Tab-separated table of C-alpha atoms in Angstrom:
chain	number	residue	atom	x	y	z
A	1296	MET	CA	72.252	-130.701	11.567
A	1297	THR	CA	69.198	-128.910	11.776
A	1298	TYR	CA	66.600	-127.311	9.093
A	1299	GLU	CA	64.106	-124.506	9.846
A	1300	THR	CA	61.362	-124.514	7.184
A	1301	GLU	CA	59.810	-121.321	6.715
A	1302	ARG	CA	55.177	-122.437	7.641
A	1303	ARG	CA	52.950	-120.226	5.073
A	1304	PRO	CA	49.859	-119.485	5.536
A	1305	ARG	CA	47.102	-121.936	4.654
A	1306	GLN	CA	44.553	-120.247	1.826
A	1307	ARG	CA	41.034	-121.157	2.210
A	1308	ARG	CA	39.831	-122.864	-0.814
A	1309	GLY	CA	36.901	-121.968	-1.149
A	1310	GLY	CA	33.148	-123.632	1.108
A	1311	GLY	CA	30.612	-119.957	0.077
A	1312	SER	CA	32.909	-119.040	3.633
A	1313	GLY	CA	34.737	-115.749	3.021
A	1314	ILE	CA	32.373	-112.489	1.855
A	1315	VAL	CA	29.458	-113.883	0.906
A	1316	TRP	CA	27.626	-114.946	3.999
A	1317	PRO	CA	28.458	-112.021	5.019
A	1318	LEU	CA	27.436	-110.001	2.490
A	1319	ILE	CA	23.517	-112.192	2.420
A	1320	LEU	CA	23.566	-110.652	6.643
A	1321	ILE	CA	24.044	-107.344	5.517
A	1322	ALA	CA	20.922	-107.462	3.029
A	1323	GLY	CA	18.535	-109.382	5.270
A	1324	GLY	CA	19.550	-107.138	8.431
A	1325	LEU	CA	19.072	-103.514	5.498
A	1326	LEU	CA	15.642	-105.387	4.554
A	1327	PHE	CA	14.451	-105.900	7.878
A	1328	LEU	CA	15.002	-102.912	8.998
A	1329	LEU	CA	13.341	-101.129	5.832
A	1330	ASP	CA	10.378	-103.296	6.684
A	1331	ASN	CA	10.151	-102.481	10.526
A	1332	LEU	CA	10.500	-98.069	9.116
A	1333	GLY	CA	7.446	-99.377	6.560
A	1334	THR	CA	10.087	-97.642	4.224
A	1335	ILE	CA	9.133	-100.725	1.569
A	1336	ASP	CA	7.309	-103.258	2.024
A	1337	VAL	CA	8.601	-107.066	1.991
A	1338	ASP	CA	6.807	-109.752	1.271
A	1339	TRP	CA	9.215	-112.206	2.795
A	1340	PHE	CA	7.100	-115.303	0.981
A	1341	SER	CA	8.185	-113.605	-2.771
A	1342	LEU	CA	11.602	-113.034	-1.093
A	1343	TRP	CA	13.081	-117.058	-0.520
A	1344	ARG	CA	11.338	-117.230	-4.531
A	1345	LEU	CA	14.175	-115.981	-5.107
A	1346	TRP	CA	16.796	-118.730	-3.398
A	1347	PRO	CA	18.624	-119.013	-6.695
A	1348	VAL	CA	20.220	-115.678	-6.364
A	1349	LEU	CA	22.354	-117.595	-2.872
A	1350	LEU	CA	23.547	-120.239	-5.137
A	1351	ILE	CA	25.106	-117.777	-7.461
A	1352	LEU	CA	26.321	-116.166	-5.155
A	1353	ILE	CA	28.040	-118.947	-3.694
A	1354	GLY	CA	28.884	-120.212	-6.805
A	1355	LEU	CA	30.589	-117.159	-7.218
A	1356	ASP	CA	32.423	-117.355	-3.683
A	1357	LEU	CA	33.597	-120.875	-4.370
A	1358	LEU	CA	35.381	-120.546	-7.983
A	1359	LEU	CA	37.185	-116.880	-7.114
A	1360	GLY	CA	36.905	-116.084	-3.382
A	1361	GLY	CA	39.647	-116.891	-1.511
A	1362	ARG	CA	42.054	-116.712	-4.052
A	1363	SER	CA	43.859	-113.493	-4.607
A	1364	ALA	CA	43.101	-110.131	-3.221
A	1365	THR	CA	41.112	-109.481	-6.852
A	1366	GLY	CA	39.077	-112.644	-6.498
A	1367	ASN	CA	37.935	-111.186	-3.363
A	1368	LEU	CA	37.024	-107.775	-4.620
A	1369	ILE	CA	35.450	-109.529	-8.161
A	1370	VAL	CA	32.925	-111.132	-5.849
A	1371	ALA	CA	31.872	-108.790	-2.978
A	1372	VAL	CA	31.277	-106.320	-6.154
A	1373	LEU	CA	29.270	-109.274	-8.297
A	1374	GLY	CA	27.788	-109.954	-4.421
A	1375	LEU	CA	26.727	-106.408	-3.734
A	1376	VAL	CA	25.372	-105.873	-6.641
A	1377	ILE	CA	23.183	-108.683	-7.486
A	1378	ILE	CA	22.104	-108.340	-3.115
A	1379	GLY	CA	21.218	-104.446	-4.911
A	1380	GLY	CA	19.389	-105.397	-7.430
A	1381	VAL	CA	17.414	-107.533	-5.426
A	1382	VAL	CA	16.731	-104.490	-2.742
A	1383	LEU	CA	15.294	-102.923	-6.355
A	1384	LEU	CA	13.574	-104.831	-7.444
A	1385	ILE	CA	11.475	-105.279	-3.560
A	1386	ALA	CA	10.884	-101.809	-3.391
A	1387	GLY	CA	9.621	-101.807	-7.036
A	1388	GLY	CA	7.316	-103.341	-6.252
A	1389	GLY	CA	8.507	-105.876	-8.786
A	1390	ILE	CA	9.117	-109.135	-7.653
A	1391	ASP	CA	5.723	-110.058	-7.966
A	1392	ASP	CA	5.415	-109.976	-11.836
A	1393	LEU	CA	9.690	-111.706	-12.019
A	1394	VAL	CA	7.982	-115.249	-9.094
A	1395	ALA	CA	5.132	-114.796	-11.189
A	1396	GLY	CA	4.324	-119.068	-11.432
A	1397	GLY	CA	1.856	-121.033	-14.118
A	1398	ASP	CA	-2.154	-120.074	-14.684
A	1399	ARG	CA	-3.959	-118.657	-12.160
A	1400	GLN	CA	-7.810	-119.594	-11.982
A	1401	THR	CA	-10.466	-117.523	-10.033
A	1402	ILE	CA	-13.367	-118.874	-8.156
A	1403	ALA	CA	-16.362	-117.797	-5.890
A	1404	ILE	CA	-17.438	-118.793	-3.431
A	1405	GLU	CA	-20.359	-117.434	-1.317
A	1406	GLU	CA	-23.125	-118.566	1.531
A	1407	PRO	CA	-26.580	-117.346	1.957
A	1408	LEU	CA	-27.493	-115.727	5.769
A	1409	GLY	CA	-31.193	-117.376	6.271
A	1410	ASP	CA	-31.357	-118.042	9.833
A	1411	ALA	CA	-27.689	-118.099	10.448
A	1412	GLU	CA	-27.167	-115.570	14.193
A	1413	LEU	CA	-23.603	-117.692	14.360
A	1414	ALA	CA	-20.951	-117.978	11.951
A	1415	GLU	CA	-16.972	-120.220	12.472
A	1416	LEU	CA	-15.066	-120.193	10.072
A	1417	GLN	CA	-11.386	-120.915	10.369
A	1418	VAL	CA	-9.485	-119.829	7.232
A	1419	GLN	CA	-6.344	-122.062	6.536
A	1420	MET	CA	-3.739	-120.352	4.208
A	1421	ALA	CA	-0.176	-121.683	3.836
A	1422	ALA	CA	0.782	-118.911	1.650
A	1423	GLY	CA	-0.871	-115.995	0.223
A	1424	ASP	CA	-2.912	-113.077	-0.007
A	1425	LEU	CA	-5.042	-112.615	1.971
A	1426	VAL	CA	-7.996	-109.923	2.767
A	1427	ILE	CA	-11.283	-110.310	5.285
A	1428	ASP	CA	-13.269	-107.520	5.010
A	1429	THR	CA	-17.062	-106.886	5.686
A	1430	LEU	CA	-20.740	-107.316	3.911
A	1431	VAL	CA	-23.373	-105.110	4.483
A	1432	ASP	CA	-27.279	-105.174	3.810
A	1433	SER	CA	-26.251	-108.265	1.657
A	1434	ASP	CA	-27.895	-111.838	2.019
A	1435	LEU	CA	-24.660	-113.561	1.704
A	1436	ILE	CA	-22.662	-114.092	5.299
A	1437	LEU	CA	-20.439	-114.858	3.573
A	1438	ASP	CA	-18.720	-114.325	-0.212
A	1439	GLY	CA	-15.596	-114.401	-1.898
A	1440	VAL	CA	-13.216	-114.277	-4.841
A	1441	LEU	CA	-10.609	-116.869	-4.690
A	1442	GLU	CA	-7.470	-116.623	-7.025
A	1443	VAL	CA	-6.195	-119.198	-6.997
A	1444	GLU	CA	-1.948	-120.913	-8.255
A	1445	THR	CA	-2.531	-123.344	-6.146
A	1446	GLU	CA	-4.756	-126.888	-6.693
A	1447	GLN	CA	-8.791	-125.133	-5.297
A	1448	PRO	CA	-8.589	-124.713	-1.604
A	1449	LEU	CA	-11.814	-127.305	0.361
A	1450	TRP	CA	-14.229	-125.701	0.725
A	1451	GLU	CA	-16.422	-126.432	3.775
A	1452	VAL	CA	-19.957	-125.470	4.723
A	1453	ASP	CA	-22.036	-127.372	7.690
A	1454	ARG	CA	-24.991	-125.813	9.085
A	1455	ASN	CA	-26.807	-127.265	12.484
A	1456	GLY	CA	-30.178	-124.292	13.652
A	1457	SER	CA	-28.745	-120.774	13.735
A	1458	THR	CA	-25.402	-121.806	13.681
A	1459	VAL	CA	-23.114	-121.571	9.818
A	1460	ARG	CA	-19.168	-123.123	11.022
A	1461	MET	CA	-17.409	-122.736	7.884
A	1462	THR	CA	-14.464	-123.887	6.773
A	1463	LEU	CA	-11.190	-121.960	4.081
A	1464	ASP	CA	-7.938	-124.261	3.763
A	1465	GLN	CA	-5.202	-124.075	1.300
A	1466	THR	CA	-3.192	-126.554	2.751
A	1467	GLY	CA	-6.256	-129.064	3.168
A	1468	GLY	CA	-7.275	-128.823	-0.608
A	1469	ASP	CA	-6.346	-131.297	-3.557
A	1470	GLY	CA	-3.393	-133.364	-2.210
A	1471	GLY	CA	-2.076	-130.736	0.720
A	1472	ARG	CA	0.900	-129.760	-0.442
A	1473	PHE	CA	2.691	-127.058	-0.192
A	1474	ASP	CA	4.119	-124.997	-3.340
A	1475	LEU	CA	6.663	-122.576	-2.862
A	1476	ASN	CA	5.897	-121.228	-6.762
A	1477	ALA	CA	2.066	-120.752	-4.479
A	1478	GLY	CA	1.562	-117.307	-4.760
A	1479	ASP	CA	-3.063	-116.882	-3.615
A	1480	ASP	CA	-4.574	-113.628	-3.754
A	1481	TRP	CA	-7.750	-114.134	-1.970
A	1482	HIS	CA	-10.622	-111.784	-0.560
A	1483	VAL	CA	-13.066	-113.254	1.981
A	1484	SER	CA	-16.175	-110.464	2.719
A	1485	LEU	CA	-18.296	-111.707	6.181
A	1486	SER	CA	-22.373	-110.368	7.001
A	1487	THR	CA	-22.859	-108.073	9.811
A	1488	ARG	CA	-25.740	-109.977	10.335
A	1489	ALA	CA	-24.412	-112.609	11.869
A	1490	GLY	CA	-21.907	-113.015	15.005
A	1491	TYR	CA	-18.021	-114.904	13.950
A	1492	ASP	CA	-15.915	-116.213	15.345
A	1493	LEU	CA	-12.636	-116.084	13.202
A	1494	THR	CA	-10.122	-118.087	13.047
A	1495	VAL	CA	-6.943	-116.880	10.628
A	1496	GLU	CA	-3.710	-118.751	10.434
A	1497	LEU	CA	-1.198	-117.535	7.800
A	1498	GLY	CA	2.163	-119.103	6.659
A	1499	ALA	CA	3.601	-116.944	4.609
A	1500	GLY	CA	2.603	-112.945	2.654
A	1501	GLN	CA	-0.237	-111.193	4.013
A	1502	ALA	CA	-3.153	-110.406	5.395
A	1503	GLU	CA	-5.525	-107.085	5.734
A	1504	LEU	CA	-8.193	-108.166	8.262
A	1505	ASP	CA	-11.098	-104.746	8.291
A	1506	LEU	CA	-13.330	-106.178	10.607
A	1507	THR	CA	-15.130	-103.085	11.266
A	1508	GLY	CA	-18.484	-102.996	11.704
A	1509	LEU	CA	-18.099	-106.857	12.243
A	1510	ASP	CA	-19.828	-108.588	15.279
A	1511	LEU	CA	-17.206	-109.979	16.244
A	1512	ARG	CA	-17.652	-112.128	19.509
A	1513	ALA	CA	-13.337	-113.230	19.045
A	1514	LEU	CA	-10.592	-113.329	16.798
A	1515	SER	CA	-7.474	-116.228	17.177
A	1516	VAL	CA	-4.785	-115.279	14.694
A	1517	ASP	CA	-1.608	-116.910	13.034
A	1518	ALA	CA	0.213	-115.638	11.404
A	1519	SER	CA	4.059	-117.558	11.294
A	1520	ALA	CA	5.925	-114.829	8.599
A	1521	ALA	CA	2.523	-112.908	7.638
A	1522	ARG	CA	2.663	-108.994	7.958
A	1523	THR	CA	-0.556	-108.813	10.111
A	1524	GLU	CA	-3.170	-106.101	9.868
A	1525	ILE	CA	-6.059	-105.954	11.683
A	1526	THR	CA	-9.116	-103.100	12.214
A	1527	PHE	CA	-10.770	-103.884	14.731
A	1528	PRO	CA	-14.922	-102.963	15.508
A	1529	ALA	CA	-16.052	-99.818	17.555
A	1530	ARG	CA	-17.736	-103.387	20.208
A	1531	SER	CA	-16.354	-105.021	22.998
A	1532	GLY	CA	-16.667	-107.759	25.506
A	1533	TYR	CA	-14.717	-110.311	22.493
A	1534	THR	CA	-11.306	-111.593	23.024
A	1535	ALA	CA	-8.099	-111.353	20.217
A	1536	ARG	CA	-5.514	-113.844	19.627
A	1537	ILE	CA	-2.404	-112.408	18.037
A	1538	THR	CA	0.030	-114.434	17.396
A	1539	GLY	CA	2.858	-113.122	14.891
A	1540	GLY	CA	5.898	-114.547	13.529
A	1541	VAL	CA	9.091	-111.706	11.548
A	1542	GLY	CA	6.679	-110.135	9.552
A	1543	GLY	CA	5.384	-107.904	12.064
A	1544	VAL	CA	1.148	-107.150	13.181
A	1545	GLU	CA	-0.703	-103.479	12.448
A	1546	LEU	CA	-3.244	-103.259	15.684
A	1547	THR	CA	-5.776	-100.606	15.005
A	1548	ILE	CA	-7.923	-99.916	17.729
A	1549	PRO	CA	-10.922	-97.522	18.282
A	1550	ASP	CA	-10.962	-94.872	20.500
A	1551	SER	CA	-14.580	-95.803	22.057
A	1552	VAL	CA	-13.473	-99.816	23.195
A	1553	ALA	CA	-11.914	-100.452	25.878
A	1554	VAL	CA	-9.003	-102.629	25.929
A	1555	ARG	CA	-6.325	-104.742	28.234
A	1556	LEU	CA	-4.148	-105.605	26.328
A	1557	HIS	CA	-1.026	-108.429	26.852
A	1558	VAL	CA	2.288	-108.764	25.054
A	1559	GLU	CA	4.749	-111.282	24.461
A	1560	ARG	CA	6.717	-109.965	21.958
A	1561	GLY	CA	9.982	-111.942	19.968
A	1562	LEU	CA	11.057	-110.371	16.534
A	1563	THR	CA	7.189	-109.562	16.153
A	1564	THR	CA	6.626	-105.795	15.373
A	1565	LEU	CA	4.387	-104.822	17.002
A	1566	ASP	CA	2.606	-101.192	15.957
């Protein structure tokens, strides 16, 4: 005798591969689109601090998804509500208040101008917001205010005749650790009475460099996941190398400056 059995399709048992990942891809694409269009300003580092949302969505998918059409519908609705809430939170600018870390401390740094004619400044910041602008009619070559959530950053100065070398390093401060809850806020002002060789390395966050009036000799900026805005001085005769990641780069160059621009672009948006 021959028996025929009916094969039923096996149902998926969770695994987080049903509805959640398509929703995450859609949300990520939406954020990239709105950020590139300038509709919202996405702080990708602050967004990463909301990683527990991924665990919630995956848990819902494991619990309810793939078992029935009703379960899939519930996961989809809850996922859209959660992701929509995150997008609205970012658009409203309230994400920093939500994910604020511990107690912040304010650190003031300064260095007198003296007889310095050339300054070499290296700024390394793992994550946070960085503003660099200029000092006018000041006896200081550098004046900075650092709002710090992590350990105190490393601040070193080495003077040799008319050359002063300065290093401001968050990654090499006390303990040298990278804290995902960190979000430092640095404001550094530079003298217009000396020439500058400026190097900036920023992991995640936002950098605004207003170099108007600065006697810039060379500039190197490496922003892995930071949104970077640079305003160049109205002078030429120097080389600037800008490396961006996913945050986007905006360059403002005065009309009076002759420019040779070479661009190699991957995911970075360039204005």
